[in-house]
Amino acid sequence: MEVLPHTLAIDVMGSDRGPSEIILGISEALRDRDDFGVLLVGDQSVIHRELQKLHIDQDPRLEIVHASEVIGMDEKPVHSLRAKKDASVIRAIELVQEGKAGAILGCGNTGALMAGSTLKLRTMEGVERPVLVTVIPTFDRYIVMADVGANPNTTPIQMVHNAILSSDYAVRVLGIEHPRIGLLTIGTEEGKGNELTLTTHEYLKQLKGIIHYSGLIEGFQVFEGAVDIVLCDGFVGNVLLKTLESLVTQLKGYLKGELKKNPVRLLGAFLAKGAFEALKVRLNPEQYGAASLLGLRGKVLKSHGSSKHGAIRSGIRMAVALMGEGSENSSQRKILEANTRLESIKS
Amino acid sequence: MEVLPHTLAIDVMGSDRGPSEIILGISEALRDRDDFGVLLVGDQSVIHRELQKLHIDQDPRLEIVHASEVIGMDEKPVHSLRAKKDASVIRAIELVQEGKAGAILGCGNTGALMAGSTLKLRTMEGVERPVLVTVIPTFDRYIVMADVGANPNTTPIQMVHNAILSSDYAVRVLGIEHPRIGLLTIGTEEGKGNELTLTTHEYLKQLKGIIHYSGLIEGFQVFEGAVDIVLCDGFVGNVLLKTLESLVTQLKGYLKGELKKNPVRLLGAFLAKGAFEALKVRLNPEQYGAASLLGLRGKVLKSHGSSKHGAIRSGIRMAVALMGEGSENSSQRKILEANTRLESIKS
């Protein structure tokens, strides 16, 4: 394998669609650009066969790193990490830990990736828990949502760290200079919300100069373009994201069914095809095909367990772009400054 | 006014669209059926003028109850309840308290209605906090969601009460014999979730024979028809409901814009009109035009602050149907039984 400035470790095992779908995505990403390399982690004979099928087994940018075990989607993270020492996800994380890869992209069990990378890579100084951050499409822009599931029992100080990490992420990934952060709650009058949002709101107001806090937002403002970052705890974010995804899917299915009910509607749908295509492109979740686990001493990305090759391809594009810079230093500095500033309020 | 079996107190003041919209809805409901009466609470001269405009000022089923003050949508509930003793919402609640009305339908400030009715009507025995319950349309059925905002800092025992109250509500309103309850969380494996859902899950499992608990569900299952009741805390429910509503609205707007972009698409949209109409009817939130505040010693319904007359009309239909039965006794008995059963677990 050539020595390339950016080397990405990809756990190709354990996803819903199997290694062939992941490796197809990798082959497409290799055609997009040639300034990165991939360490494919998993069962070497399976990977080799897939590479041969796609005629990329001789590509000097690829290297197989064998791992004999796989953690399935439904296995309990902590238990399986203990039981399967040679799991592909662990091996891939270790490649980052050892400096052999600049980032890991996982496509399997999210809990195992989170627990494993927290354990092996450790959190940044002053950060207690990592945060899972994702980019979601709205009707006129992309926004960042954090946390979408890393930490369902969040504390106000963790929310502050998540705000800082997401803000630097929005700068990097979406190219927004001063991302506006909104704290998701159930009413924007002072005093409304739950214990977590009430204290977090007070803390975030102290962070002028570190982040751009726009204040409280309600659910109906998520798609209104009022903010660039929707900040919420990992329970709310996860429930919200999954419900929204499912609503869009079901809505598409329902409309499709109705449009097929008679030939006149079918003709209408054919003529109006462009409008549906535009909507599909606009709300395509594959545009940013990976979520990022932030707050660790290493770059960790996660594709959806049911990702198709297109999402893997765009996840790799994101990972390669993120490997190209070192904004962790900036986040690290801001987090320590926030901790110092808030120390006086808390006590 | 005639003595009618069902008399509903309606606070006609304080909504976004003003008394005329509410009173238009009332006039439509009066045409639908004639076995109920309405006490219209608010500024008597304003109400009288609106009734005259609609030529129903002589209708024997209507009576105006004057209240000199109004609590606006953005006023702080507790503060305004104290400052405005003659607020229309308070007067309407008192009519229920005094036995002059069988239920109240509020259309204004939700917080004021909740705080006022909790204070005046008090909770059922064994219930700590009321719960706001709403019916939402999915693609093949209607489901109940609870809590959608009454209580953002919920405890497990309160969640249990909410489950029982919502279950009896689904029986009454949706006619489902044994409603299946799903507890909304971020992963269905045992051990996943937050502190609230973990304990609530354990409690709900103890309630065999009282409710039909189907277990944990994730966000993507909300629209899948797996359960009849989606149970979550008031913070999650409120954020979820508002975000979903806004997504549907924005989606409609976007698609409409795309369909108008050229004459071919417009023609297509015209031919496919029936499909869009079907979707609109299917997801019409006005079908069940009011949410209910359950767990109180009196029936309290709440229409959306921006309700149009159609939603008010259907809210009245719901209120009249609910006034016709006394399922509070059933809920009360189940709640006391659940409290006793759980007492041994908690200690």
PDB file of N, CA and C in Angstrom, chain B residues 12-51:
ATOM      1  N   VAL B  12     -64.202  31.328  24.884  1.00  0.00           N
ATOM      2  CA  VAL B  12     -64.112  31.753  23.479  1.00  0.00           C
ATOM      3  C   VAL B  12     -63.068  32.850  23.269  1.00  0.00           C
ATOM      4  N   MET B  13     -62.420  33.283  24.338  1.00  0.00           N
ATOM      5  CA  MET B  13     -61.452  34.375  24.233  1.00  0.00           C
ATOM      6  C   MET B  13     -60.022  33.809  24.138  1.00  0.00           C
ATOM      7  N   GLY B  14     -59.092  34.672  23.771  1.00  0.00           N
ATOM      8  CA  GLY B  14     -57.678  34.353  23.950  1.00  0.00           C
ATOM      9  C   GLY B  14     -57.030  33.464  22.906  1.00  0.00           C
ATOM     10  N   SER B  15     -57.768  33.038  21.886  1.00  0.00           N
ATOM     11  CA  SER B  15     -57.112  32.227  20.851  1.00  0.00           C
ATOM     12  C   SER B  15     -56.468  33.129  19.800  1.00  0.00           C
ATOM     13  N   ASP B  16     -55.650  32.530  18.946  1.00  0.00           N
ATOM     14  CA  ASP B  16     -54.943  33.311  17.924  1.00  0.00           C
ATOM     15  C   ASP B  16     -55.897  33.977  16.937  1.00  0.00           C
ATOM     16  N   ARG B  17     -56.999  33.302  16.606  1.00  0.00           N
ATOM     17  CA  ARG B  17     -57.901  33.807  15.576  1.00  0.00           C
ATOM     18  C   ARG B  17     -59.086  34.583  16.144  1.00  0.00           C
ATOM     19  N   GLY B  18     -59.152  34.705  17.448  1.00  0.00           N
ATOM     20  CA  GLY B  18     -60.191  35.523  18.069  1.00  0.00           C
ATOM     21  C   GLY B  18     -61.532  34.817  18.206  1.00  0.00           C
ATOM     22  N   PRO B  19     -62.476  35.443  18.955  1.00  0.00           N
ATOM     23  CA  PRO B  19     -63.775  34.832  19.272  1.00  0.00           C
ATOM     24  C   PRO B  19     -64.613  34.485  18.032  1.00  0.00           C
ATOM     25  N   SER B  20     -64.493  35.258  16.948  1.00  0.00           N
ATOM     26  CA  SER B  20     -65.364  35.008  15.795  1.00  0.00           C
ATOM     27  C   SER B  20     -65.125  33.617  15.206  1.00  0.00           C
ATOM     28  N   GLU B  21     -63.869  33.194  15.162  1.00  0.00           N
ATOM     29  CA  GLU B  21     -63.543  31.870  14.618  1.00  0.00           C
ATOM     30  C   GLU B  21     -64.115  30.765  15.521  1.00  0.00           C
ATOM     31  N   ILE B  22     -63.959  30.941  16.813  1.00  0.00           N
ATOM     32  CA  ILE B  22     -64.462  29.945  17.776  1.00  0.00           C
ATOM     33  C   ILE B  22     -65.994  29.851  17.656  1.00  0.00           C
ATOM     34  N   ILE B  23     -66.629  31.021  17.598  1.00  0.00           N
ATOM     35  CA  ILE B  23     -68.098  31.026  17.595  1.00  0.00           C
ATOM     36  C   ILE B  23     -68.648  30.482  16.273  1.00  0.00           C
ATOM     37  N   LEU B  24     -67.899  30.687  15.199  1.00  0.00           N
ATOM     38  CA  LEU B  24     -68.284  30.062  13.930  1.00  0.00           C
ATOM     39  C   LEU B  24     -68.262  28.539  14.064  1.00  0.00           C
ATOM     40  N   GLY B  25     -67.221  28.030  14.708  1.00  0.00           N
ATOM     41  CA  GLY B  25     -67.121  26.587  14.958  1.00  0.00           C
ATOM     42  C   GLY B  25     -68.283  26.084  15.810  1.00  0.00           C
ATOM     43  N   ILE B  26     -68.655  26.873  16.814  1.00  0.00           N
ATOM     44  CA  ILE B  26     -69.779  26.497  17.678  1.00  0.00           C
ATOM     45  C   ILE B  26     -71.082  26.424  16.872  1.00  0.00           C
ATOM     46  N   SER B  27     -71.279  27.412  16.001  1.00  0.00           N
ATOM     47  CA  SER B  27     -72.517  27.440  15.203  1.00  0.00           C
ATOM     48  C   SER B  27     -72.613  26.211  14.303  1.00  0.00           C
ATOM     49  N   GLU B  28     -71.457  25.765  13.787  1.00  0.00           N
ATOM     50  CA  GLU B  28     -71.451  24.556  12.952  1.00  0.00           C
ATOM     51  C   GLU B  28     -71.764  23.315  13.784  1.00  0.00           C
ATOM     52  N   ALA B  29     -71.189  23.258  14.982  1.00  0.00           N
ATOM     53  CA  ALA B  29     -71.440  22.103  15.858  1.00  0.00           C
ATOM     54  C   ALA B  29     -72.913  22.026  16.254  1.00  0.00           C
ATOM     55  N   LEU B  30     -73.540  23.190  16.406  1.00  0.00           N
ATOM     56  CA  LEU B  30     -74.967  23.225  16.772  1.00  0.00           C
ATOM     57  C   LEU B  30     -75.831  22.649  15.659  1.00  0.00           C
ATOM     58  N   ARG B  31     -75.368  22.822  14.420  1.00  0.00           N
ATOM     59  CA  ARG B  31     -76.110  22.262  13.282  1.00  0.00           C
ATOM     60  C   ARG B  31     -75.948  20.743  13.213  1.00  0.00           C
ATOM     61  N   ASP B  32     -74.753  20.245  13.679  1.00  0.00           N
ATOM     62  CA  ASP B  32     -74.475  18.807  13.621  1.00  0.00           C
ATOM     63  C   ASP B  32     -75.418  17.992  14.507  1.00  0.00           C
ATOM     64  N   ARG B  33     -75.654  18.464  15.698  1.00  0.00           N
ATOM     65  CA  ARG B  33     -76.494  17.721  16.639  1.00  0.00           C
ATOM     66  C   ARG B  33     -77.137  18.703  17.603  1.00  0.00           C
ATOM     67  N   ASP B  34     -78.213  18.278  18.270  1.00  0.00           N
ATOM     68  CA  ASP B  34     -78.935  19.253  19.097  1.00  0.00           C
ATOM     69  C   ASP B  34     -79.130  18.800  20.532  1.00  0.00           C
ATOM     70  N   ASP B  35     -78.299  17.854  20.962  1.00  0.00           N
ATOM     71  CA  ASP B  35     -78.488  17.338  22.318  1.00  0.00           C
ATOM     72  C   ASP B  35     -77.497  17.927  23.321  1.00  0.00           C
ATOM     73  N   PHE B  36     -76.976  19.102  23.019  1.00  0.00           N
ATOM     74  CA  PHE B  36     -76.034  19.700  23.979  1.00  0.00           C
ATOM     75  C   PHE B  36     -76.221  21.221  24.002  1.00  0.00           C
ATOM     76  N   GLY B  37     -75.764  21.817  25.097  1.00  0.00           N
ATOM     77  CA  GLY B  37     -75.801  23.266  25.222  1.00  0.00           C
ATOM     78  C   GLY B  37     -74.403  23.811  25.428  1.00  0.00           C
ATOM     79  N   VAL B  38     -74.237  25.096  25.155  1.00  0.00           N
ATOM     80  CA  VAL B  38     -72.927  25.718  25.322  1.00  0.00           C
ATOM     81  C   VAL B  38     -73.035  26.961  26.190  1.00  0.00           C
ATOM     82  N   LEU B  39     -72.158  27.040  27.173  1.00  0.00           N
ATOM     83  CA  LEU B  39     -71.972  28.278  27.918  1.00  0.00           C
ATOM     84  C   LEU B  39     -70.775  28.983  27.291  1.00  0.00           C
ATOM     85  N   LEU B  40     -71.032  30.115  26.629  1.00  0.00           N
ATOM     86  CA  LEU B  40     -69.948  30.843  25.969  1.00  0.00           C
ATOM     87  C   LEU B  40     -69.367  31.826  26.980  1.00  0.00           C
ATOM     88  N   VAL B  41     -68.107  31.618  27.353  1.00  0.00           N
ATOM     89  CA  VAL B  41     -67.511  32.429  28.409  1.00  0.00           C
ATOM     90  C   VAL B  41     -66.562  33.458  27.810  1.00  0.00           C
ATOM     91  N   GLY B  42     -66.759  34.717  28.191  1.00  0.00           N
ATOM     92  CA  GLY B  42     -65.885  35.787  27.707  1.00  0.00           C
ATOM     93  C   GLY B  42     -66.601  37.130  27.766  1.00  0.00           C
ATOM     94  N   ASP B  43     -66.116  38.054  26.979  1.00  0.00           N
ATOM     95  CA  ASP B  43     -66.681  39.412  26.936  1.00  0.00           C
ATOM     96  C   ASP B  43     -68.083  39.359  26.311  1.00  0.00           C
ATOM     97  N   GLN B  44     -69.103  39.705  27.118  1.00  0.00           N
ATOM     98  CA  GLN B  44     -70.475  39.446  26.647  1.00  0.00           C
ATOM     99  C   GLN B  44     -70.871  40.278  25.429  1.00  0.00           C
ATOM    100  N   SER B  45     -70.359  41.515  25.345  1.00  0.00           N
ATOM    101  CA  SER B  45     -70.759  42.332  24.191  1.00  0.00           C
ATOM    102  C   SER B  45     -70.123  41.794  22.899  1.00  0.00           C
ATOM    103  N   VAL B  46     -68.873  41.373  23.000  1.00  0.00           N
ATOM    104  CA  VAL B  46     -68.195  40.777  21.835  1.00  0.00           C
ATOM    105  C   VAL B  46     -68.924  39.494  21.406  1.00  0.00           C
ATOM    106  N   ILE B  47     -69.223  38.655  22.379  1.00  0.00           N
ATOM    107  CA  ILE B  47     -69.873  37.374  22.069  1.00  0.00           C
ATOM    108  C   ILE B  47     -71.268  37.618  21.465  1.00  0.00           C
ATOM    109  N   HIS B  48     -72.010  38.547  22.082  1.00  0.00           N
ATOM    110  CA  HIS B  48     -73.364  38.818  21.597  1.00  0.00           C
ATOM    111  C   HIS B  48     -73.345  39.277  20.135  1.00  0.00           C
ATOM    112  N   ARG B  49     -72.401  40.138  19.821  1.00  0.00           N
ATOM    113  CA  ARG B  49     -72.276  40.648  18.456  1.00  0.00           C
ATOM    114  C   ARG B  49     -71.989  39.513  17.463  1.00  0.00           C
ATOM    115  N   GLU B  50     -71.097  38.623  17.866  1.00  0.00           N
ATOM    116  CA  GLU B  50     -70.760  37.499  16.977  1.00  0.00           C
ATOM    117  C   GLU B  50     -71.959  36.571  16.778  1.00  0.00           C
ATOM    118  N   LEU B  51     -72.702  36.345  17.858  1.00  0.00           N
ATOM    119  CA  LEU B  51     -73.886  35.479  17.760  1.00  0.00           C
ATOM    120  C   LEU B  51     -74.922  36.098  16.827  1.00  0.00           C
TER     121      LEU B  51
END
